[in-house]
Amino acid sequence: MNSDPAAAQSSTTLRKSVGLTGVVTFGAGTAIGVSIFSILQPTAQVAGAGLLAAMGLAALPMLVFAVAYAYLGSALPVSGASYEWPSRFIHPGVGFLIAWLRIVANVGALTILSQVMLSYLSMVVEIPLKPAMAVAITAIFALNYVGVSMAARLQSLLMGLLLVALAILVAFGLPKFDPALVGDPLATPPLLMLATVPLMISLFMGIESAVEIGEEVRDAGRNVPLGIALAIALTVVVYGLVAVTSLGLVGPEVLASSKAPLLDAAKAALGDFAVPLIVSAACLSIFKSMNASALMFSRSLFAMGRNGALPRLLGVIHPRFGTPHRAILLAYGCAMTGLFLPPSLIFLLLAVNVPTMLKYMACSYSATVVARRHPEIHARAQVRLTPRTVVAVGYAGVVCALVIAVLGIEADPRPYALIGGWFVIGLIYWFAKGRHEMRGETKRA
């Protein structure tokens, strides 16, 4: 047995190797991913010309969630934050169930990302979908296994290349913008507009992803909230320009019927050059989002293992790479099961979005608890808000998340059945684990 306290601590302590640039690129890089290449079609199908208004509506609750996350991230930076905060400030069972449901969301996210990336890549080279998805998922987790700093450097590089590609589309597309093609955004019935919000909000999900690696961020109290703010600004500008350009080039009807809406819009502006540009941009963007998703997934499992909610062997750090290697391997195994999920994008998006909304709800409520009951933690927050303001923002986040989670059931009820079944399994595991631990304590007594 190793009795050195420093050595024991290092086995469960993550290295601080991510700076402000890494925080911004993890946040914006997760958000500016598959959604811009996939969400225009189903949203235009439902909302038509109201697509831009729906995008604006979806951004509002994300701003609320982002404030709560920035506040908590600056006051209490931890890895696996979406598990740790509800566990500490609501109840350990709540933290566990949120993280448990996030397993479905993370598997769904990695499935969507790999599926859409390979569908774009198949436009230039013929590849078998499922085997190629397996290779992409394996490559991402292999990268995360060898270190977060390498993952962060790759994230920054891919982000820069993606922005260059999208800037080319906007620069060549805006001069050909036709306002008549856009249509009247106010002609879309309000209920249809609201029905698209659970889909459109996926455009902005992941903005807060850097809080999940809070322990690995240098000067986290400053860099986490500032990085979230910069990531939001960058994401809104990029999405706004790309969506406006696409609508003005081909109109909502073409976007609604297209299998590759951004590519069809680019063809109107760039001709034959559109295919290599958009396929390259899609692959860069989606690989980048897969990188960030795998990172968040493994850190959540690591936090649960370190706290004993899952087997403690998951809470161990690799002595050479400084990564939670066992949690990464488990996350990889879970991600591979996504190859057996239905390929429907609406099914997969809701399987991702509903658990994510529950996560946002729990973390928003956690912010209110910190503001009301933990003045010593509130005082450490570098997001300078009064306790009353934090409470108002937190409760607004709870309401927004709950409403958005429920709205999607009209689009496809199957993900709700999947999530409900997984929730029941998690509940059984939690209570069985509690009873087992109580028996162990009784025997020791």
Tab-separated table of C-alpha atoms in Angstrom:
chain	number	residue	atom	x	y	z
A	1	MET	CA	0.000	0.000	0.000
A	2	ASN	CA	1.231	3.507	-0.756
A	3	SER	CA	1.037	5.604	2.391
A	4	ASP	CA	2.279	8.828	0.835
A	5	PRO	CA	-0.625	11.343	1.099
A	6	ALA	CA	0.674	13.372	-1.828
A	7	ALA	CA	0.798	10.312	-4.037
A	8	ALA	CA	-2.680	9.292	-2.963
A	9	GLN	CA	-4.032	12.736	-3.749
A	10	SER	CA	-2.356	12.805	-7.174
A	11	SER	CA	-4.130	9.587	-8.131
A	12	THR	CA	-7.478	11.406	-8.012
A	13	THR	CA	-6.378	15.002	-8.814
A	14	LEU	CA	-6.522	16.293	-12.388
A	15	ARG	CA	-3.846	18.519	-13.949
A	16	LYS	CA	-4.594	22.201	-14.612
A	17	SER	CA	-3.658	22.401	-18.282
A	18	VAL	CA	-6.491	24.381	-19.960
A	19	GLY	CA	-6.402	28.173	-20.378
A	20	LEU	CA	-8.940	30.785	-21.536
A	21	THR	CA	-8.603	29.857	-25.214
A	22	GLY	CA	-9.333	26.237	-24.351
A	23	VAL	CA	-12.426	27.239	-22.363
A	24	VAL	CA	-13.774	29.299	-25.289
A	25	THR	CA	-13.064	26.637	-27.895
A	26	PHE	CA	-14.518	23.837	-25.764
A	27	GLY	CA	-17.698	25.879	-25.247
A	28	ALA	CA	-18.168	27.346	-28.712
A	29	GLY	CA	-16.652	24.225	-30.254
A	30	THR	CA	-19.271	21.994	-28.661
A	31	ALA	CA	-22.123	24.315	-29.638
A	32	ILE	CA	-20.937	25.117	-33.178
A	33	GLY	CA	-20.971	21.527	-34.289
A	34	VAL	CA	-23.396	19.112	-35.836
A	35	SER	CA	-26.463	21.292	-35.275
A	36	ILE	CA	-25.669	23.950	-37.855
A	37	PHE	CA	-25.317	21.178	-40.459
A	38	SER	CA	-28.376	19.165	-39.420
A	39	ILE	CA	-30.909	21.347	-37.605
A	40	LEU	CA	-31.838	23.690	-40.471
A	41	GLN	CA	-33.797	20.952	-42.276
A	42	PRO	CA	-36.182	19.758	-39.489
A	43	THR	CA	-36.604	23.303	-38.165
A	44	ALA	CA	-37.409	24.762	-41.585
A	45	GLN	CA	-39.815	21.852	-42.094
A	46	VAL	CA	-41.762	22.822	-38.963
A	47	ALA	CA	-41.280	26.591	-38.686
A	48	GLY	CA	-40.642	27.607	-42.299
A	49	ALA	CA	-39.710	31.276	-42.480
A	50	GLY	CA	-39.957	31.415	-38.677
A	51	LEU	CA	-36.603	29.636	-38.450
A	52	LEU	CA	-34.692	32.792	-37.481
A	53	ALA	CA	-37.252	33.752	-34.841
A	54	ALA	CA	-37.109	30.201	-33.436
A	55	MET	CA	-33.333	30.505	-33.233
A	56	GLY	CA	-33.707	33.730	-31.272
A	57	LEU	CA	-36.223	32.108	-28.912
A	58	ALA	CA	-33.886	29.163	-28.333
A	59	ALA	CA	-31.001	31.493	-27.469
A	60	LEU	CA	-32.896	33.200	-24.621
A	61	PRO	CA	-33.092	30.241	-22.200
A	62	MET	CA	-29.477	29.357	-23.001
A	63	LEU	CA	-28.445	32.827	-21.822
A	64	VAL	CA	-30.231	32.146	-18.528
A	65	PHE	CA	-28.525	28.761	-18.125
A	66	ALA	CA	-25.159	30.276	-19.041
A	67	VAL	CA	-25.400	32.911	-16.289
A	68	ALA	CA	-26.127	30.212	-13.682
A	69	TYR	CA	-23.234	28.094	-14.950
A	70	ALA	CA	-20.805	31.011	-15.080
A	71	TYR	CA	-21.742	31.942	-11.503
A	72	LEU	CA	-21.263	28.411	-10.146
A	73	GLY	CA	-18.207	27.763	-12.319
A	74	SER	CA	-16.403	30.809	-10.926
A	75	ALA	CA	-17.404	30.060	-7.317
A	76	LEU	CA	-16.820	26.298	-7.252
A	77	PRO	CA	-14.875	24.922	-10.250
A	78	VAL	CA	-14.993	21.111	-10.203
A	79	SER	CA	-14.748	18.324	-12.735
A	80	GLY	CA	-18.059	16.662	-13.509
A	81	ALA	CA	-19.814	19.859	-12.388
A	82	SER	CA	-23.285	18.826	-13.549
A	83	TYR	CA	-23.011	15.859	-11.183
A	84	GLU	CA	-21.122	17.542	-8.338
A	85	TRP	CA	-23.271	20.671	-7.916
A	86	PRO	CA	-26.684	18.938	-7.643
A	87	SER	CA	-25.104	16.276	-5.403
A	88	ARG	CA	-23.761	18.873	-2.986
A	89	PHE	CA	-26.538	21.445	-3.028
A	90	ILE	CA	-29.736	19.439	-3.680
A	91	HIS	CA	-29.240	15.751	-2.819
A	92	PRO	CA	-26.691	13.068	-3.768
A	93	GLY	CA	-29.504	11.076	-5.385
A	94	VAL	CA	-30.423	14.008	-7.632
A	95	GLY	CA	-26.820	14.425	-8.751
A	96	PHE	CA	-26.584	10.721	-9.482
A	97	LEU	CA	-29.819	10.583	-11.503
A	98	ILE	CA	-28.898	13.687	-13.522
A	99	ALA	CA	-25.528	12.161	-14.397
A	100	TRP	CA	-27.178	8.765	-14.994
A	101	LEU	CA	-29.594	10.268	-17.541
A	102	ARG	CA	-26.705	12.144	-19.111
A	103	ILE	CA	-25.295	8.762	-20.131
A	104	VAL	CA	-28.214	8.462	-22.592
A	105	ALA	CA	-27.665	12.054	-23.724
A	106	ASN	CA	-23.932	11.582	-24.275
A	107	VAL	CA	-24.427	8.335	-26.175
A	108	GLY	CA	-27.079	10.048	-28.314
A	109	ALA	CA	-24.834	13.055	-28.928
A	110	LEU	CA	-21.857	10.987	-30.056
A	111	THR	CA	-24.159	8.899	-32.271
A	112	ILE	CA	-25.615	12.000	-33.955
A	113	LEU	CA	-22.191	13.549	-34.403
A	114	SER	CA	-20.560	10.504	-35.955
A	115	GLN	CA	-23.623	9.726	-38.117
A	116	VAL	CA	-23.881	13.228	-39.588
A	117	MET	CA	-20.114	13.563	-40.051
A	118	LEU	CA	-19.961	10.314	-42.018
A	119	SER	CA	-23.055	11.205	-44.064
A	120	TYR	CA	-21.267	14.387	-45.206
A	121	LEU	CA	-18.010	12.534	-45.835
A	122	SER	CA	-19.882	9.960	-47.949
A	123	MET	CA	-20.644	12.759	-50.428
A	124	VAL	CA	-17.009	12.669	-51.571
A	125	VAL	CA	-15.974	9.090	-50.762
A	126	GLU	CA	-18.066	5.937	-50.424
A	127	ILE	CA	-17.741	4.479	-46.913
A	128	PRO	CA	-19.736	1.947	-44.848
A	129	LEU	CA	-21.625	4.029	-42.273
A	130	LYS	CA	-21.598	1.898	-39.097
A	131	PRO	CA	-17.948	0.709	-39.268
A	132	ALA	CA	-16.797	4.255	-40.037
A	133	MET	CA	-18.827	5.595	-37.089
A	134	ALA	CA	-17.097	3.040	-34.848
A	135	VAL	CA	-13.666	4.163	-36.104
A	136	ALA	CA	-14.493	7.851	-35.502
A	137	ILE	CA	-15.718	7.197	-31.944
A	138	THR	CA	-12.621	5.080	-31.209
A	139	ALA	CA	-10.281	7.811	-32.485
A	140	ILE	CA	-11.933	10.460	-30.302
A	141	PHE	CA	-11.660	8.443	-27.095
A	142	ALA	CA	-8.066	7.443	-27.898
A	143	LEU	CA	-7.216	11.150	-28.164
A	144	ASN	CA	-8.910	11.901	-24.831
A	145	TYR	CA	-7.126	8.971	-23.188
A	146	VAL	CA	-3.676	10.506	-23.746
A	147	GLY	CA	-4.417	13.960	-22.300
A	148	VAL	CA	-6.774	16.923	-22.059
A	149	SER	CA	-4.094	19.429	-23.137
A	150	MET	CA	-3.706	17.622	-26.470
A	151	ALA	CA	-7.505	17.540	-26.826
A	152	ALA	CA	-7.635	21.286	-26.074
A	153	ARG	CA	-4.953	22.098	-28.678
A	154	LEU	CA	-6.796	20.055	-31.303
A	155	GLN	CA	-10.039	21.803	-30.347
A	156	SER	CA	-8.509	25.249	-30.927
A	157	LEU	CA	-7.036	24.208	-34.295
A	158	LEU	CA	-10.295	22.683	-35.557
A	159	MET	CA	-12.261	25.705	-34.343
A	160	GLY	CA	-10.051	28.072	-36.328
A	161	LEU	CA	-10.346	26.002	-39.512
A	162	LEU	CA	-14.134	25.778	-39.142
A	163	LEU	CA	-14.529	29.542	-38.723
A	164	VAL	CA	-12.479	30.117	-41.879
A	165	ALA	CA	-14.751	27.745	-43.846
A	166	LEU	CA	-17.977	29.346	-42.576
A	167	ALA	CA	-16.552	32.833	-43.198
A	168	ILE	CA	-16.001	31.888	-46.861
A	169	LEU	CA	-19.649	30.773	-47.140
A	170	VAL	CA	-20.932	34.020	-45.608
A	171	ALA	CA	-18.558	36.238	-47.616
A	172	PHE	CA	-19.651	34.732	-50.943
A	173	GLY	CA	-23.290	34.183	-49.943
A	174	LEU	CA	-24.351	37.555	-48.529
A	175	PRO	CA	-23.796	39.457	-51.827
A	176	LYS	CA	-26.303	37.029	-53.435
A	177	PHE	CA	-28.816	37.347	-50.579
A	178	ASP	CA	-32.442	37.576	-51.808
A	179	PRO	CA	-34.868	38.969	-49.155
A	180	ALA	CA	-37.858	37.619	-51.115
A	181	LEU	CA	-36.693	34.045	-50.513
A	182	VAL	CA	-36.667	34.470	-46.729
A	183	GLY	CA	-40.438	34.958	-46.469
A	184	ASP	CA	-42.391	36.406	-43.550
A	185	PRO	CA	-41.084	35.041	-40.221
A	186	LEU	CA	-44.222	36.273	-38.443
A	187	ALA	CA	-46.460	34.107	-40.657
A	188	THR	CA	-45.496	30.971	-38.707
A	189	PRO	CA	-48.094	30.097	-36.007
A	190	PRO	CA	-46.689	30.708	-32.489
A	191	LEU	CA	-47.281	27.099	-31.399
A	192	LEU	CA	-45.268	25.756	-34.334
A	193	MET	CA	-42.508	28.219	-33.491
A	194	LEU	CA	-42.448	26.994	-29.885
A	195	ALA	CA	-42.437	23.352	-31.015
A	196	THR	CA	-39.086	23.921	-32.738
A	197	VAL	CA	-37.391	25.320	-29.614
A	198	PRO	CA	-36.456	21.872	-28.177
A	199	LEU	CA	-34.731	21.178	-31.503
A	200	MET	CA	-33.228	24.637	-32.029
A	201	ILE	CA	-31.820	24.821	-28.523
A	202	SER	CA	-29.346	22.130	-29.542
A	203	LEU	CA	-27.623	24.882	-31.542
A	204	PHE	CA	-26.430	26.376	-28.262
A	205	MET	CA	-26.081	23.333	-26.027
A	206	GLY	CA	-22.540	22.736	-24.850
A	207	ILE	CA	-21.761	26.428	-24.335
A	208	GLU	CA	-21.150	25.576	-20.673
A	209	SER	CA	-19.023	22.485	-21.391
A	210	ALA	CA	-15.841	23.940	-19.879
A	211	VAL	CA	-17.379	23.810	-16.379
A	212	GLU	CA	-17.228	20.011	-16.618
A	213	ILE	CA	-13.420	20.251	-16.600
A	214	GLY	CA	-13.285	23.058	-14.003
A	215	GLU	CA	-10.476	21.391	-12.035
A	216	GLU	CA	-8.334	21.288	-15.187
A	217	VAL	CA	-8.711	25.027	-15.970
A	218	ARG	CA	-6.009	27.470	-14.909
A	219	ASP	CA	-7.408	30.412	-12.890
A	220	ALA	CA	-10.868	28.848	-13.221
A	221	GLY	CA	-12.608	31.575	-11.211
A	222	ARG	CA	-11.773	34.067	-13.977
A	223	ASN	CA	-11.417	31.924	-17.090
A	224	VAL	CA	-14.606	29.842	-16.783
A	225	PRO	CA	-17.159	32.730	-16.681
A	226	LEU	CA	-15.188	34.843	-19.167
A	227	GLY	CA	-14.804	31.855	-21.482
A	228	ILE	CA	-18.547	31.115	-21.350
A	229	ALA	CA	-19.374	34.751	-22.188
A	230	LEU	CA	-16.969	34.786	-25.146
A	231	ALA	CA	-18.248	31.396	-26.352
A	232	ILE	CA	-21.855	32.659	-26.344
A	233	ALA	CA	-20.934	35.802	-28.285
A	234	LEU	CA	-18.981	33.820	-30.873
A	235	THR	CA	-21.742	31.216	-31.269
A	236	VAL	CA	-24.545	33.767	-31.722
A	237	VAL	CA	-22.580	35.695	-34.365
A	238	VAL	CA	-21.620	32.567	-36.331
A	239	TYR	CA	-25.094	30.989	-36.255
A	240	GLY	CA	-26.864	34.234	-37.076
A	241	LEU	CA	-24.703	34.921	-40.121
A	242	VAL	CA	-24.881	31.345	-41.437
A	243	ALA	CA	-28.671	31.026	-40.976
A	244	VAL	CA	-29.443	34.403	-42.565
A	245	THR	CA	-27.136	33.622	-45.490
A	246	SER	CA	-28.709	30.182	-46.052
A	247	LEU	CA	-32.277	31.501	-45.968
A	248	GLY	CA	-31.430	34.320	-48.348
A	249	LEU	CA	-29.776	31.957	-50.821
A	250	VAL	CA	-32.370	29.162	-51.151
A	251	GLY	CA	-35.366	29.943	-48.879
A	252	PRO	CA	-37.036	27.839	-46.162
A	253	GLU	CA	-38.778	25.433	-48.593
A	254	VAL	CA	-35.487	24.186	-50.055
A	255	LEU	CA	-33.918	23.921	-46.599
A	256	ALA	CA	-36.922	21.903	-45.372
A	257	SER	CA	-36.675	19.341	-48.188
A	258	SER	CA	-32.887	19.042	-48.288
A	259	LYS	CA	-30.778	16.191	-46.899
A	260	ALA	CA	-27.815	18.578	-46.635
A	261	PRO	CA	-29.332	22.061	-46.231
A	262	LEU	CA	-26.120	23.979	-45.676
A	263	LEU	CA	-24.546	22.326	-48.703
A	264	ASP	CA	-27.490	23.269	-50.941
A	265	ALA	CA	-27.259	26.857	-49.708
A	266	ALA	CA	-23.511	26.898	-50.356
A	267	LYS	CA	-23.992	25.575	-53.903
A	268	ALA	CA	-26.117	28.627	-54.691
A	269	ALA	CA	-23.208	30.870	-53.708
A	270	LEU	CA	-20.091	28.849	-54.524
A	271	GLY	CA	-21.063	26.367	-57.232
A	272	ASP	CA	-18.785	23.314	-57.484
A	273	PHE	CA	-16.484	24.631	-54.741
A	274	ALA	CA	-19.341	24.198	-52.235
A	275	VAL	CA	-18.936	20.425	-51.865
A	276	PRO	CA	-15.288	20.332	-50.683
A	277	LEU	CA	-15.804	23.440	-48.534
A	278	ILE	CA	-18.947	22.301	-46.699
A	279	VAL	CA	-17.865	18.664	-46.382
A	280	SER	CA	-14.542	19.814	-44.893
A	281	ALA	CA	-16.296	22.281	-42.582
A	282	ALA	CA	-18.806	19.654	-41.458
A	283	CYS	CA	-16.138	17.065	-40.695
A	284	LEU	CA	-13.958	19.571	-38.819
A	285	SER	CA	-16.910	20.909	-36.878
A	286	ILE	CA	-18.365	17.556	-35.936
A	287	PHE	CA	-15.052	15.939	-35.013
A	288	LYS	CA	-14.448	18.938	-32.752
A	289	SER	CA	-17.827	18.534	-31.072
A	290	MET	CA	-17.211	14.808	-30.621
A	291	ASN	CA	-13.952	15.664	-28.887
A	292	ALA	CA	-15.685	17.964	-26.392
A	293	SER	CA	-18.606	15.557	-25.858
A	294	ALA	CA	-16.279	12.654	-25.081
A	295	LEU	CA	-14.407	14.855	-22.623
A	296	MET	CA	-17.589	15.849	-20.740
A	297	PHE	CA	-18.899	12.276	-20.743
A	298	SER	CA	-15.761	10.797	-19.185
A	299	ARG	CA	-15.435	13.574	-16.569
A	300	SER	CA	-18.992	12.952	-15.393
A	301	LEU	CA	-18.276	9.234	-14.916
A	302	PHE	CA	-14.973	10.111	-13.226
A	303	ALA	CA	-16.710	12.422	-10.738
A	304	MET	CA	-19.300	9.740	-9.941
A	305	GLY	CA	-16.563	7.167	-9.405
A	306	ARG	CA	-14.478	9.470	-7.227
A	307	ASN	CA	-17.501	10.149	-4.997
A	308	GLY	CA	-18.543	6.512	-4.834
A	309	ALA	CA	-21.840	6.867	-6.727
A	310	LEU	CA	-20.356	4.458	-9.290
A	311	PRO	CA	-17.527	1.980	-8.552
A	312	ARG	CA	-14.530	3.895	-7.187
A	313	LEU	CA	-12.156	2.370	-9.716
A	314	LEU	CA	-13.603	4.923	-12.197
A	315	GLY	CA	-12.201	7.772	-10.061
A	316	VAL	CA	-8.542	6.895	-10.690
A	317	ILE	CA	-6.130	9.066	-12.728
A	318	HIS	CA	-3.596	7.610	-15.171
A	319	PRO	CA	-0.097	8.127	-13.664
A	320	ARG	CA	1.459	9.131	-17.005
A	321	PHE	CA	-1.282	10.942	-18.931
A	322	GLY	CA	-3.093	12.541	-15.968
A	323	THR	CA	-6.482	11.503	-17.408
A	324	PRO	CA	-9.353	9.490	-15.859
A	325	HIS	CA	-8.493	6.548	-18.110
A	326	ARG	CA	-10.945	4.033	-16.656
A	327	ALA	CA	-13.842	6.489	-16.899
A	328	ILE	CA	-12.794	7.205	-20.495
A	329	LEU	CA	-12.849	3.489	-21.337
A	330	LEU	CA	-16.328	3.071	-19.819
A	331	ALA	CA	-17.585	6.144	-21.704
A	332	TYR	CA	-16.151	4.643	-24.894
A	333	GLY	CA	-17.977	1.367	-24.293
A	334	CYS	CA	-21.260	3.209	-23.714
A	335	ALA	CA	-20.750	5.360	-26.820
A	336	MET	CA	-20.349	2.286	-29.004
A	337	THR	CA	-23.854	1.110	-28.013
A	338	GLY	CA	-25.195	4.163	-29.858
A	339	LEU	CA	-24.560	2.292	-33.105
A	340	PHE	CA	-27.716	0.300	-32.302
A	341	LEU	CA	-30.011	3.331	-31.737
A	342	PRO	CA	-32.615	4.415	-34.349
A	343	PRO	CA	-31.017	6.684	-36.990
A	344	SER	CA	-33.809	9.323	-36.839
A	345	LEU	CA	-32.296	12.746	-36.102
A	346	ILE	CA	-35.407	13.916	-34.236
A	347	PHE	CA	-35.256	10.801	-32.010
A	348	LEU	CA	-31.554	11.306	-31.313
A	349	LEU	CA	-31.831	15.074	-30.754
A	350	LEU	CA	-34.588	14.603	-28.177
A	351	ALA	CA	-32.638	11.775	-26.509
A	352	VAL	CA	-29.848	14.322	-26.079
A	353	ASN	CA	-31.891	17.419	-25.297
A	354	VAL	CA	-34.314	16.122	-22.644
A	355	PRO	CA	-31.648	14.849	-20.190
A	356	THR	CA	-29.669	18.003	-20.900
A	357	MET	CA	-32.650	20.156	-19.929
A	358	LEU	CA	-32.971	18.198	-16.677
A	359	LYS	CA	-29.266	18.842	-16.078
A	360	TYR	CA	-29.752	22.575	-16.691
A	361	MET	CA	-32.749	22.560	-14.341
A	362	ALA	CA	-30.783	20.920	-11.506
A	363	CYS	CA	-27.739	23.166	-11.926
A	364	SER	CA	-29.901	26.315	-12.116
A	365	TYR	CA	-31.589	25.306	-8.867
A	366	SER	CA	-28.161	24.577	-7.345
A	367	ALA	CA	-27.214	28.199	-8.064
A	368	THR	CA	-30.199	29.401	-6.018
A	369	VAL	CA	-29.147	27.172	-3.097
A	370	VAL	CA	-25.609	28.570	-3.137
A	371	ALA	CA	-26.896	32.155	-3.223
A	372	ARG	CA	-29.371	31.566	-0.372
A	373	ARG	CA	-27.510	29.216	1.957
A	374	HIS	CA	-23.774	29.354	1.236
A	375	PRO	CA	-22.526	32.950	1.560
A	376	GLU	CA	-18.896	31.763	1.792
A	377	ILE	CA	-19.134	30.143	-1.679
A	378	HIS	CA	-21.144	33.073	-3.089
A	379	ALA	CA	-18.355	35.421	-1.959
A	380	ARG	CA	-15.824	33.498	-4.095
A	381	ALA	CA	-17.834	33.959	-7.311
A	382	GLN	CA	-16.175	36.312	-9.782
A	383	VAL	CA	-19.522	36.785	-11.522
A	384	ARG	CA	-20.615	39.711	-9.373
A	385	LEU	CA	-24.349	39.230	-8.894
A	386	THR	CA	-26.437	39.846	-5.794
A	387	PRO	CA	-27.937	36.750	-4.135
A	388	ARG	CA	-31.407	37.962	-5.142
A	389	THR	CA	-30.371	38.210	-8.806
A	390	VAL	CA	-28.832	34.727	-8.738
A	391	VAL	CA	-32.022	33.296	-7.228
A	392	ALA	CA	-34.160	34.970	-9.917
A	393	VAL	CA	-31.896	33.700	-12.711
A	394	GLY	CA	-31.799	30.210	-11.198
A	395	TYR	CA	-35.571	29.874	-10.922
A	396	ALA	CA	-35.979	31.240	-14.459
A	397	GLY	CA	-33.586	28.511	-15.620
A	398	VAL	CA	-35.613	25.835	-13.816
A	399	VAL	CA	-38.847	26.952	-15.507
A	400	CYS	CA	-37.258	27.279	-18.970
A	401	ALA	CA	-35.645	23.843	-18.780
A	402	LEU	CA	-38.846	22.142	-17.637
A	403	VAL	CA	-40.970	23.748	-20.366
A	404	ILE	CA	-38.456	22.918	-23.115
A	405	ALA	CA	-38.110	19.315	-21.921
A	406	VAL	CA	-41.886	18.794	-22.125
A	407	LEU	CA	-42.407	20.573	-25.467
A	408	GLY	CA	-40.564	17.931	-27.489
A	409	ILE	CA	-42.940	15.058	-26.683
A	410	GLU	CA	-45.182	16.073	-29.607
A	411	ALA	CA	-42.336	15.547	-32.068
A	412	ASP	CA	-41.475	11.956	-31.014
A	413	PRO	CA	-42.509	10.197	-27.772
A	414	ARG	CA	-40.003	7.312	-28.165
A	415	PRO	CA	-37.023	9.123	-26.600
A	416	TYR	CA	-39.173	9.885	-23.551
A	417	ALA	CA	-39.900	6.156	-23.157
A	418	LEU	CA	-36.178	5.362	-23.458
A	419	ILE	CA	-35.235	8.034	-20.920
A	420	GLY	CA	-38.016	6.920	-18.555
A	421	GLY	CA	-36.824	3.306	-18.669
A	422	TRP	CA	-33.205	4.329	-18.065
A	423	PHE	CA	-34.357	6.538	-15.158
A	424	VAL	CA	-36.104	3.554	-13.517
A	425	ILE	CA	-32.949	1.422	-13.872
A	426	GLY	CA	-30.903	4.220	-12.276
A	427	LEU	CA	-33.399	4.559	-9.433
A	428	ILE	CA	-33.256	0.811	-8.727
A	429	TYR	CA	-29.438	0.904	-8.769
A	430	TRP	CA	-29.349	3.908	-6.398
A	431	PHE	CA	-31.624	2.344	-3.794
A	432	ALA	CA	-29.979	-1.093	-4.100
A	433	LYS	CA	-26.578	0.520	-3.594
A	434	GLY	CA	-27.875	2.416	-0.553
A	435	ARG	CA	-29.271	-0.752	1.030
A	436	HIS	CA	-26.017	-2.616	0.371
A	437	GLU	CA	-23.998	0.152	2.033
A	438	MET	CA	-26.370	0.223	5.023
A	439	ARG	CA	-25.934	-3.544	5.475
A	440	GLY	CA	-22.164	-3.100	5.342
A	441	GLU	CA	-22.267	-0.380	8.006
A	442	THR	CA	-24.514	-2.551	10.222
A	443	LYS	CA	-22.083	-5.480	9.986
A	444	ARG	CA	-19.125	-3.244	10.854
A	445	ALA	CA	-21.052	-1.850	13.850
